[in-house]
mmCIF file of C-alpha atoms in Angstrom:
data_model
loop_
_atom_site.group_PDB
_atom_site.id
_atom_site.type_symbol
_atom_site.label_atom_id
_atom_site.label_comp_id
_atom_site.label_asym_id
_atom_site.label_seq_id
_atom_site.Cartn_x
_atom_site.Cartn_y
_atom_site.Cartn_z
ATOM 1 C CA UNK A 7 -8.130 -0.078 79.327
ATOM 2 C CA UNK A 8 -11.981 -0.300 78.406
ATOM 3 C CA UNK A 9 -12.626 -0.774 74.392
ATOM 4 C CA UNK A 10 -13.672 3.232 74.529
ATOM 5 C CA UNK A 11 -10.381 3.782 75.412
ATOM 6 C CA UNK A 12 -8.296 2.126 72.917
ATOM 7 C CA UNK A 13 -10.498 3.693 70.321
ATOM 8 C CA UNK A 14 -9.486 6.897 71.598
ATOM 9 C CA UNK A 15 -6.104 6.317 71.950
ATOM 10 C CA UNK A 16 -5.999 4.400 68.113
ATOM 11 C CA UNK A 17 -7.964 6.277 66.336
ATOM 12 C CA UNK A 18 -7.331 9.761 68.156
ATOM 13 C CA UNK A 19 -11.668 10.096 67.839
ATOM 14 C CA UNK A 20 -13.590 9.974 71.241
ATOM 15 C CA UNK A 21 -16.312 12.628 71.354
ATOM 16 C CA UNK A 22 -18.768 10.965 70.614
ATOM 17 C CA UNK A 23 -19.778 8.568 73.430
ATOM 18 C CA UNK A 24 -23.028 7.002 72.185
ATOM 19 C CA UNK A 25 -21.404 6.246 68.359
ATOM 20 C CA UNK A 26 -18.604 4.544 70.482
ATOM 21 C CA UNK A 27 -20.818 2.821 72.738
ATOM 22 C CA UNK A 28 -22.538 1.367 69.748
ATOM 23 C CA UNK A 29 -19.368 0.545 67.602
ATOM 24 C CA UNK A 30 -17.952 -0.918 70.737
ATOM 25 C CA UNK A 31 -21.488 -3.500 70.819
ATOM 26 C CA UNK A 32 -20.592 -3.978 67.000
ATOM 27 C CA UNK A 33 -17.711 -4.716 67.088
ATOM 28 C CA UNK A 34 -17.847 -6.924 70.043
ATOM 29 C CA UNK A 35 -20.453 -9.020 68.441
ATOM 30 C CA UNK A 36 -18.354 -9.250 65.149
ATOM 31 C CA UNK A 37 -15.870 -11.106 67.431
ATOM 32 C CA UNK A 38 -18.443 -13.349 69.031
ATOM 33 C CA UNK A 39 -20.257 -14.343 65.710
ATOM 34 C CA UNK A 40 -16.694 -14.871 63.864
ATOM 35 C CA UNK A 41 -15.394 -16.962 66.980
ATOM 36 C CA UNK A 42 -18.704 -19.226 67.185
ATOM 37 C CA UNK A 43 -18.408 -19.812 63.285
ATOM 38 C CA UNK A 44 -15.320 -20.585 63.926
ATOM 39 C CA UNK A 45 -15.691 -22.845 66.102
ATOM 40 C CA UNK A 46 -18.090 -24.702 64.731
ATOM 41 C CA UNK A 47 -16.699 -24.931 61.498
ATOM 42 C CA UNK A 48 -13.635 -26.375 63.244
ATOM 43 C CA UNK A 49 -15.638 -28.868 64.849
ATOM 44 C CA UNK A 50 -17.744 -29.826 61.902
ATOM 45 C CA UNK A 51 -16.306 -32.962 59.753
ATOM 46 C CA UNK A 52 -15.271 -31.672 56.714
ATOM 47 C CA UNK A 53 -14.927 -34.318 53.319
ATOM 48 C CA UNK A 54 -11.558 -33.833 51.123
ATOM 49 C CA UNK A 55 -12.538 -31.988 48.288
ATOM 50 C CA UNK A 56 -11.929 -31.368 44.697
ATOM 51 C CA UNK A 57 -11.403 -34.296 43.251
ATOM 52 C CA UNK A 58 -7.809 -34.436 41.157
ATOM 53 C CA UNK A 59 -9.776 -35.139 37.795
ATOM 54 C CA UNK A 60 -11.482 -31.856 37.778
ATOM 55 C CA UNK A 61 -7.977 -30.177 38.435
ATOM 56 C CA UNK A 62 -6.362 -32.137 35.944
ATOM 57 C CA UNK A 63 -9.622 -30.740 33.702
ATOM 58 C CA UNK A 64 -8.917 -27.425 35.075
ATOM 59 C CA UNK A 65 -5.625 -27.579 34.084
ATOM 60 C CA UNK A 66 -5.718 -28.809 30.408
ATOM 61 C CA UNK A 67 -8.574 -26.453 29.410
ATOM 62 C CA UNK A 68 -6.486 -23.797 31.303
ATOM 63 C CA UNK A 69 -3.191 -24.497 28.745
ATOM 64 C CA UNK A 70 -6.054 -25.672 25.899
ATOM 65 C CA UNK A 71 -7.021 -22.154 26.168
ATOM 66 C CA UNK A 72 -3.790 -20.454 26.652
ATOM 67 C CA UNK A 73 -2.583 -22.250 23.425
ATOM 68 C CA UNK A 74 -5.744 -21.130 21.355
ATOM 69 C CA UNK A 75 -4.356 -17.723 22.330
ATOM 70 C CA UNK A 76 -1.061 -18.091 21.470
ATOM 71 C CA UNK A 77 -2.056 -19.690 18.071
ATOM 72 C CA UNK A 78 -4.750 -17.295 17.113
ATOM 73 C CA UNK A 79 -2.462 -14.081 18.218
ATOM 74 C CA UNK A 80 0.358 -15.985 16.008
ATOM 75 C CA UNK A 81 -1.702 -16.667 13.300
ATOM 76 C CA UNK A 82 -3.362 -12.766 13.374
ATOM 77 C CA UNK A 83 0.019 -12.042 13.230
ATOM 78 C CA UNK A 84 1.200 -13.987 10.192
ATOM 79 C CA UNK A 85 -2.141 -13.430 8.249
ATOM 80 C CA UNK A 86 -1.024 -9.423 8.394
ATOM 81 C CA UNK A 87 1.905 -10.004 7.654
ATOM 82 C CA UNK A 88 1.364 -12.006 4.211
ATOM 83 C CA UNK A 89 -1.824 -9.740 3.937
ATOM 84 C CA UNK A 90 0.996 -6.433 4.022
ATOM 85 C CA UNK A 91 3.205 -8.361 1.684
ATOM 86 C CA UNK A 92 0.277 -9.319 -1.143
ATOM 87 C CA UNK A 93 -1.387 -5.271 -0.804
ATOM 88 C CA UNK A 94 2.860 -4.398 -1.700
ATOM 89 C CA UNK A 95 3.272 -7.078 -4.505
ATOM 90 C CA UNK A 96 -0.009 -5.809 -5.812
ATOM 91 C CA UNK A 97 1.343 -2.185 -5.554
ATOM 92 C CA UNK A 98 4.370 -2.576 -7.075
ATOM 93 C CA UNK A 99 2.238 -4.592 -9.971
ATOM 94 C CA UNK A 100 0.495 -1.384 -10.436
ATOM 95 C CA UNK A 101 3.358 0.759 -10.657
ATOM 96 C CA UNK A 102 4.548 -1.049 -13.092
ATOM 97 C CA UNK A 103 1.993 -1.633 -15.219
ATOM 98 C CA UNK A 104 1.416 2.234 -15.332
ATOM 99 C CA UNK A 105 5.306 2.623 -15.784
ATOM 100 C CA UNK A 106 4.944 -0.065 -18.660
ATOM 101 C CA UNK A 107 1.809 2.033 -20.438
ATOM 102 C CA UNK A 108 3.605 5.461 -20.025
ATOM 103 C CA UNK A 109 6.470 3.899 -21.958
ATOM 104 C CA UNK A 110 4.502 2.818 -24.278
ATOM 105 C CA UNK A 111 2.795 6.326 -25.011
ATOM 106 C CA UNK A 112 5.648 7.432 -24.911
ATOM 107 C CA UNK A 113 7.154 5.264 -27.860
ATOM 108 C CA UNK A 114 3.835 5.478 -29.805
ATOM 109 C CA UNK A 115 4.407 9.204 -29.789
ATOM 110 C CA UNK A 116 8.046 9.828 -30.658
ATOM 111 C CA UNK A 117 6.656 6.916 -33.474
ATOM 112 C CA UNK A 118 3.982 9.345 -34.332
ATOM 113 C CA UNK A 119 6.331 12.379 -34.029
ATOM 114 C CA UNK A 120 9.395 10.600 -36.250
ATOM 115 C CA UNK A 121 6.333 9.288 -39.067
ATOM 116 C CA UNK A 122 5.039 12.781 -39.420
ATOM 117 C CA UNK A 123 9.100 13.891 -39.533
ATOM 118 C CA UNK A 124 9.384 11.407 -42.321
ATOM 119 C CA UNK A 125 6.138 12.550 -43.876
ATOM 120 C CA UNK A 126 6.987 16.025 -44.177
ATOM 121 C CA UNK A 127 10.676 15.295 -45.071
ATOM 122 C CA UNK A 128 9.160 13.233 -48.101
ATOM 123 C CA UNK A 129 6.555 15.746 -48.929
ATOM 124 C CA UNK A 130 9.313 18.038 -49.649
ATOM 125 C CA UNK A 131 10.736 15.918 -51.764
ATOM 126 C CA UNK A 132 8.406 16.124 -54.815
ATOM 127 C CA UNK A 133 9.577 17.180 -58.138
ATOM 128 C CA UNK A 134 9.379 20.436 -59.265
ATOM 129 C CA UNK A 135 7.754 20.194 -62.028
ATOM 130 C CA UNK A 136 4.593 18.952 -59.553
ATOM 131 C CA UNK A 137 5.129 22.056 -57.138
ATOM 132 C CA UNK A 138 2.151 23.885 -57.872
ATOM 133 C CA UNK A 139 0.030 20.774 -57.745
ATOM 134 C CA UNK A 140 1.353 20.378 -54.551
ATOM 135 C CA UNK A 141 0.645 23.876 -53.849
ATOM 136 C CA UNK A 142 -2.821 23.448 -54.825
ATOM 137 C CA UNK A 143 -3.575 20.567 -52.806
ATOM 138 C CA UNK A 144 -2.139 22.119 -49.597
ATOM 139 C CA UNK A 145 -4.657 25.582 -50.206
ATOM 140 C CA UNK A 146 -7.309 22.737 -51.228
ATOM 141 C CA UNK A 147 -7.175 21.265 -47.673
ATOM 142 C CA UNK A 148 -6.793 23.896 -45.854
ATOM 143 C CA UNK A 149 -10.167 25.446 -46.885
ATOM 144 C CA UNK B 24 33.934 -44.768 69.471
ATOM 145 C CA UNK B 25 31.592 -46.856 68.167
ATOM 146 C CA UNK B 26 29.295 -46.862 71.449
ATOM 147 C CA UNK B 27 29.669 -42.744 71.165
ATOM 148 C CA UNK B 28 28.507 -42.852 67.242
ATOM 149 C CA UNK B 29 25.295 -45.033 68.882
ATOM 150 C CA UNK B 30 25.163 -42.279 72.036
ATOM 151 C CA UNK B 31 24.796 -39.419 69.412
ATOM 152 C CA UNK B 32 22.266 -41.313 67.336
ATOM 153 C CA UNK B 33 19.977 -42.121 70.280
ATOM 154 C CA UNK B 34 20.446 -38.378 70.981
ATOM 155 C CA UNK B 35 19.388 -37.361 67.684
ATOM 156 C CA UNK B 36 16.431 -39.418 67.507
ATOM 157 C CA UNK B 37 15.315 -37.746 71.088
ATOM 158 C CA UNK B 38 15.882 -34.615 69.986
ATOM 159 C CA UNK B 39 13.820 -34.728 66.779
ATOM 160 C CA UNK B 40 11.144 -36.775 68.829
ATOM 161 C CA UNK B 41 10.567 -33.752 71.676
ATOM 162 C CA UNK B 42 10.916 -31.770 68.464
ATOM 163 C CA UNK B 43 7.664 -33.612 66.786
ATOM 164 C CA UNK B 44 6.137 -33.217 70.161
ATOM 165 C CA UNK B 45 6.277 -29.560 70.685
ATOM 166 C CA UNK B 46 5.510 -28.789 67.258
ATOM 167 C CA UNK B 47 2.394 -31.241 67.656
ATOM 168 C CA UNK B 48 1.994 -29.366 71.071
ATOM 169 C CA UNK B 49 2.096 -26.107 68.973
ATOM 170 C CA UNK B 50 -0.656 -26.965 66.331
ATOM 171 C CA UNK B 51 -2.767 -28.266 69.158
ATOM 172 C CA UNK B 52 -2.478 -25.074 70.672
ATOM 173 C CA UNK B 53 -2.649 -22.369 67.795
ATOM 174 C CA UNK B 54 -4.427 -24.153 65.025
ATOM 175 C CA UNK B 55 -7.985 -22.479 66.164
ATOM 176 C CA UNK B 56 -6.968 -19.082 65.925
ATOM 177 C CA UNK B 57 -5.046 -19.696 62.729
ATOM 178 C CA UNK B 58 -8.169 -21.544 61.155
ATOM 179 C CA UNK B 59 -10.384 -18.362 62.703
ATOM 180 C CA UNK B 60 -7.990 -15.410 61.818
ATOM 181 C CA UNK B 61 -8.186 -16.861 58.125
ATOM 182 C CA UNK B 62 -11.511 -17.631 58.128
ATOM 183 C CA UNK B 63 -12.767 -14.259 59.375
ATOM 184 C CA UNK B 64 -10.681 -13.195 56.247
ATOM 185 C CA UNK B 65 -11.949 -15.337 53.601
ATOM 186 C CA UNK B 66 -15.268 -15.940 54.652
ATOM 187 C CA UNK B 67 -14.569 -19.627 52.976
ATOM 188 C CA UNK B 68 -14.200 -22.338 55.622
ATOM 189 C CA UNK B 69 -12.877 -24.619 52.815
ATOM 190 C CA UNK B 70 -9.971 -22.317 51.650
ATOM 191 C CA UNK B 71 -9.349 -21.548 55.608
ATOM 192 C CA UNK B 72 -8.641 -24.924 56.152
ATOM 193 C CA UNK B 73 -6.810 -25.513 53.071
ATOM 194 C CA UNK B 74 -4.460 -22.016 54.380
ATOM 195 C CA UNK B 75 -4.578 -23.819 57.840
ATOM 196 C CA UNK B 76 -3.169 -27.102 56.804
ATOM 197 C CA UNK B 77 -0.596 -25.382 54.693
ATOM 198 C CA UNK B 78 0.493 -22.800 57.153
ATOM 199 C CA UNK B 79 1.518 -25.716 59.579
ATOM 200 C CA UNK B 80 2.899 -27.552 56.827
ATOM 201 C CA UNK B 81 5.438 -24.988 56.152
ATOM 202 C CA UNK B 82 5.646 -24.536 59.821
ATOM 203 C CA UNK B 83 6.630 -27.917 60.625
ATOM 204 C CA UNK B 84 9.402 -27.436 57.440
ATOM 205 C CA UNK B 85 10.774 -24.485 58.833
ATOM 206 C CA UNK B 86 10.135 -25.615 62.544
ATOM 207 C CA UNK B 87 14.703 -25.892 62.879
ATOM 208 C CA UNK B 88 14.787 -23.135 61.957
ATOM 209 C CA UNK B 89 12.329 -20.888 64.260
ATOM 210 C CA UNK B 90 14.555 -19.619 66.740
ATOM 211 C CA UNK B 91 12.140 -18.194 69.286
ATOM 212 C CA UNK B 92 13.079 -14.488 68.635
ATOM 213 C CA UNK B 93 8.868 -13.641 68.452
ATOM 214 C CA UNK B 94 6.246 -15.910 70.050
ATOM 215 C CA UNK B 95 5.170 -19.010 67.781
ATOM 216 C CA UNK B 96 1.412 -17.554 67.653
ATOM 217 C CA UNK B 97 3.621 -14.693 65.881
ATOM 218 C CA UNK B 98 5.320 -16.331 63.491
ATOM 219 C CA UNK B 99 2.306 -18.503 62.468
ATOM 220 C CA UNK B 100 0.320 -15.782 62.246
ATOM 221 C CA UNK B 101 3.031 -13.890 59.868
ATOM 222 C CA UNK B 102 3.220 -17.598 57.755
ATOM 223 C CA UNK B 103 -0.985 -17.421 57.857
ATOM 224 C CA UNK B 104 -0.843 -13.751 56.381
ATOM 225 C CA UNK B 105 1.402 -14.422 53.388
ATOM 226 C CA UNK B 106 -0.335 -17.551 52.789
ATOM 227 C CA UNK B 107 -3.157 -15.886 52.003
ATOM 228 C CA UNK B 108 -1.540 -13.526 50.097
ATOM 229 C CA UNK B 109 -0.032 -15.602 48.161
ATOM 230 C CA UNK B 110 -3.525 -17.311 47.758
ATOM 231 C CA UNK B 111 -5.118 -13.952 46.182
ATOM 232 C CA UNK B 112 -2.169 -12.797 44.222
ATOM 233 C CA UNK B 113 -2.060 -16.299 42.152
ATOM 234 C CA UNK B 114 -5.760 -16.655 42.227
ATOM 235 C CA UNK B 115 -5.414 -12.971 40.162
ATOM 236 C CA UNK B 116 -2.937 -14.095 37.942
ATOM 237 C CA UNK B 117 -4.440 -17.906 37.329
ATOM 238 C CA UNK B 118 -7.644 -15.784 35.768
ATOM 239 C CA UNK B 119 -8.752 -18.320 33.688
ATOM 240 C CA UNK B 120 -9.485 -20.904 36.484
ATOM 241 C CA UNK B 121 -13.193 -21.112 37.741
ATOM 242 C CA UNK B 122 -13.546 -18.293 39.968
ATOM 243 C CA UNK B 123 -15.855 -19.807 42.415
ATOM 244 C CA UNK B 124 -15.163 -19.584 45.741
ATOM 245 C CA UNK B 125 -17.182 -20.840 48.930
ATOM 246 C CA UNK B 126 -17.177 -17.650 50.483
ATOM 247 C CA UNK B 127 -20.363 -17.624 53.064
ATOM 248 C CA UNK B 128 -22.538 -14.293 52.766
ATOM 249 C CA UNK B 129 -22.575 -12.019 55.270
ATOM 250 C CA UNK B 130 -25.933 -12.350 56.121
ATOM 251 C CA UNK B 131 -25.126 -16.234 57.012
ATOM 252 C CA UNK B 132 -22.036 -15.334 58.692
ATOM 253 C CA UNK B 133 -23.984 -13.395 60.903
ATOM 254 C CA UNK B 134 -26.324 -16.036 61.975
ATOM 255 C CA UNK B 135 -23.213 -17.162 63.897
ATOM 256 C CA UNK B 136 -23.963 -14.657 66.551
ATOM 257 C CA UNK B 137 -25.094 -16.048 70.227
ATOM 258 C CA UNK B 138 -28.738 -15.115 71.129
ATOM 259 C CA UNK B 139 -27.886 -14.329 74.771
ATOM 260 C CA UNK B 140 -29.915 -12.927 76.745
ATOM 261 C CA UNK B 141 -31.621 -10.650 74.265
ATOM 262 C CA UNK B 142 -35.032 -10.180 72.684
ATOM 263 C CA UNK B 143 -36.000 -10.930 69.539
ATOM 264 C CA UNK B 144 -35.076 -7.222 68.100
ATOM 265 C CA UNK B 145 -32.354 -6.842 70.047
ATOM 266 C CA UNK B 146 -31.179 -10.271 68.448
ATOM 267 C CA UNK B 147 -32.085 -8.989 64.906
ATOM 268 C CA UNK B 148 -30.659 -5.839 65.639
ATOM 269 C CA UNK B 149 -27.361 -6.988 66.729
ATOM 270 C CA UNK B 150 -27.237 -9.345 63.982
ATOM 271 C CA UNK B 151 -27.877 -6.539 61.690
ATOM 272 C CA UNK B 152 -24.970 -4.712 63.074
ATOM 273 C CA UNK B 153 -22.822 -7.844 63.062
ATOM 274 C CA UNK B 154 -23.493 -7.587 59.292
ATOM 275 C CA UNK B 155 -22.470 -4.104 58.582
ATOM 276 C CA UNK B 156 -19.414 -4.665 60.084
ATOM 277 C CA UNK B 157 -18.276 -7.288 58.395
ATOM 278 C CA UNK B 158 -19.644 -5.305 55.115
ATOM 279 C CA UNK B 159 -17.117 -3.295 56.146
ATOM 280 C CA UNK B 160 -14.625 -5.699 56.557
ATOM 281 C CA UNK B 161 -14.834 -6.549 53.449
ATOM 282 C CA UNK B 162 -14.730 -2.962 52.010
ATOM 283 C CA UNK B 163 -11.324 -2.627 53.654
ATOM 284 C CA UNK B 164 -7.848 -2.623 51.984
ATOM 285 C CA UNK B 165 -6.123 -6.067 52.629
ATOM 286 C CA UNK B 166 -4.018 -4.475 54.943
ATOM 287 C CA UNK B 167 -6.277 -2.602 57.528
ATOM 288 C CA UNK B 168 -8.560 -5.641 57.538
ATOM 289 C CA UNK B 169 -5.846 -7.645 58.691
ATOM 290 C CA UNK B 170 -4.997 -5.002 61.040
ATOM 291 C CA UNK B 171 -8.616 -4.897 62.146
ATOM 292 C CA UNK B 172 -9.244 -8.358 61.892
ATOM 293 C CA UNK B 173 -5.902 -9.149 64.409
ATOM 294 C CA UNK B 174 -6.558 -6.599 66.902
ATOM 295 C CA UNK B 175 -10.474 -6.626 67.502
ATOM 296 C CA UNK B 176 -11.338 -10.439 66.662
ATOM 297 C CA UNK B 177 -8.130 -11.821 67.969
ATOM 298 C CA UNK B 178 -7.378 -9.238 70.266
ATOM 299 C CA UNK B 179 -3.716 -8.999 70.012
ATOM 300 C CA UNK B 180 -1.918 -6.243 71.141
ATOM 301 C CA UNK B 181 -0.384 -3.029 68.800
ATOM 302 C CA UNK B 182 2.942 -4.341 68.848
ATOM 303 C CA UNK B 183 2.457 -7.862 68.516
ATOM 304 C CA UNK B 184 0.385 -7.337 65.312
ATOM 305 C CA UNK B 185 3.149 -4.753 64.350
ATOM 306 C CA UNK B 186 5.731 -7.484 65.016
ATOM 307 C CA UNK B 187 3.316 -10.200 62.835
ATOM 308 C CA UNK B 188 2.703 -7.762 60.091
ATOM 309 C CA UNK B 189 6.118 -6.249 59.845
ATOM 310 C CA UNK B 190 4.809 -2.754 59.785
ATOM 311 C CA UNK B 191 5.857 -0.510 62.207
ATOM 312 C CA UNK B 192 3.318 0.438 65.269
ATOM 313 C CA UNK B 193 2.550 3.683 63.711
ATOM 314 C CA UNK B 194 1.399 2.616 60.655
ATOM 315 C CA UNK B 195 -0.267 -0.521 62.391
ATOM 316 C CA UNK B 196 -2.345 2.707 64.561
ATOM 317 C CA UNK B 197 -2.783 4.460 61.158
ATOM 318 C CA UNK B 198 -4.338 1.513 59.795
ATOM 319 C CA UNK B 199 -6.483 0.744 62.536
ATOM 320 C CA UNK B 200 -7.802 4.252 62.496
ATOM 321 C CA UNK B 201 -8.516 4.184 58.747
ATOM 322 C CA UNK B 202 -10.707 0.616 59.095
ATOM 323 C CA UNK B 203 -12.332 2.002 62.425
ATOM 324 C CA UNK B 204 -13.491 5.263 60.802
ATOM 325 C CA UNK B 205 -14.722 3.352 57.606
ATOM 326 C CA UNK B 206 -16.713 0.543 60.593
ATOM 327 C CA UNK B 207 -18.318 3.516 61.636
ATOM 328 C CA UNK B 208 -19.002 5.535 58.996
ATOM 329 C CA UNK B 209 -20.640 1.674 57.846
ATOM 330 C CA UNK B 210 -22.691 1.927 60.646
ATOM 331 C CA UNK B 211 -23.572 5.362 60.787
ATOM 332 C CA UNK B 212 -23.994 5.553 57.192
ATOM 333 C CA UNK B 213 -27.307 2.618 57.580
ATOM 334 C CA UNK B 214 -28.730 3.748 60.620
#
């Protein structure tokens, strides 16, 4: 069986004689290049490479790195964390400091309501005999 | 007793020495096509003889335990494969390690070609053509180039490289197609 041949009966494609012809040379030379490289890399004297030092390099800067990583995703990690945990304290200071200043509008107005309760309840305790002063002084201020 | 404890030990120590032999027999033997399948792979005669070495190293490991069932050029050539696997899979997950490899360029790879009897453009020509193939090679999925690699530069049969690959001959022809059509379509495609 030629090299046409088992192309046709691999790939299922023969039609085209010529393209074979060619792919056949191609392919065929492939094989003769990759076998002469071969062999004369097998032939040629090859030093041991690599030296361990530049592994053991290799290898340190390799977990050097990997622990830079670990640390800084760590440290991301815990810096959001405490970030979260001061923008909540702050938060809650807010709250409460708004919660504190309500109450305390609200006290200075029941005061103010209770002093103006007292006020009137006084006003209407003047004698008689001053009535229409009092009278008097009420149209006066109202004009 | 004693002289049949000695008989077994002598037997023992002949047994593992013809053992050493025809396994030293065997690299003698298949080491070239090992070194060449791998290197036609990797392009990097460095790495192919690193593969090399360690595919007969776990050869000689496992050598008790090869019982024969394929041919040894089978077996070493399944070891080879996975090897190199292995080689690409770690070298993907190691990603921080200097990527450099010693890969020779096609165009160098191609100088490998014998003049013959050609002409000067014939030469260039051929060595042109030598290059788009292996362009292709390369393109290929790990799989068909094996594939291609074992059955047009090492010229094994379909169901010998079915046998090395563990794929059935089917898929082995399916494969083949798929890497012949993309050769072509290489070489078609620059013309």
């Amino acid at each position: 069986m030629n090299f046409e041949d088992k192309i046709d009966a691999e790939s299922g494609v023969g039609k085209f004689a010529d393209e074979l012809g060619e792919l056949d040379e191609a392919v065929s030379n492939f094989r003769l290049s990759v076998r002469a490289w071969s062999d004369a890399e097998l032939s040629r004297p090859r030093a041991v490479a690599l030296p361990v030092r530049r592994r053991i390099w290799r290898l340190a800067a390799g977990w050097a790195l990997g622990c830079v990583l670990v640390a800084g995703s760590l440290s991301g990690g815990v810096y959001e964390h405490l970030h979260r945990q001061q923008l909540a304290r702050i938060a809650a200071d807010r709250a409460a400091e708004q919660q504190r200043l309500a109450a305390q509008e609200r006290a200075r107005l029941e005061e103010e309501d209770l002093l103006a309760k007292v006020d009137s309840d006084v006003s209407r305790e003047v004698p008689s005999a001053m009535e229409p002063l009092a009278q008097l002084m009420a149209e006066d201020e109202s004009k | 007793m004693a002289a049949g404890t000695a008989m077994e030990t002598m037997t023992m120590a002949t047994a593992s020495e013809i053992a050493a032999e025809e396994f030293s027999a065997v690299v003698t033997k298949h080491r070239p096509q090992i070194f060449r399948f791998l290197l036609s792979s990797t392009r990097d005669p460095d790495l192919s003889e690193t593969l090399t070495q360690e595919c007969f190293l776990k050869a000689h490991r496992n050598w008790g335990s090869f019982r024969g069932d394929s041919s040894a050029m089978t077996w070493l050539m399944r070891i080879a494969i996975n090897l190199q696997k292995d080689h690409w899979r770690n070298r993907r997950l190691q990603f921080w390690r200097q990527t450099q490899t010693h890969a020779v360029n096609l165009d160098e790879a191609s100088d490998w070609l014998p003049s013959g009897e050609r002409s000067v453009e014939q030469q260039l020509l051929a060595k042109e053509r030598v290059r788009q193939v292996g362009e292709a090679v390369e393109g290929l999925s790990e799989r068909q180039r094996t594939v291609f690699l074992l059955r047009y530069v090492e010229e094994m049969e379909l169901s010998e490289i079915a046998r090395t690959t563990g794929l059935n001959e089917g898929t082995v022809k399916a494969h083949l197609s798929r890497a012949l059509a993309r050769v072509r379509a290489e070489l078609g495609g620059r013309r």
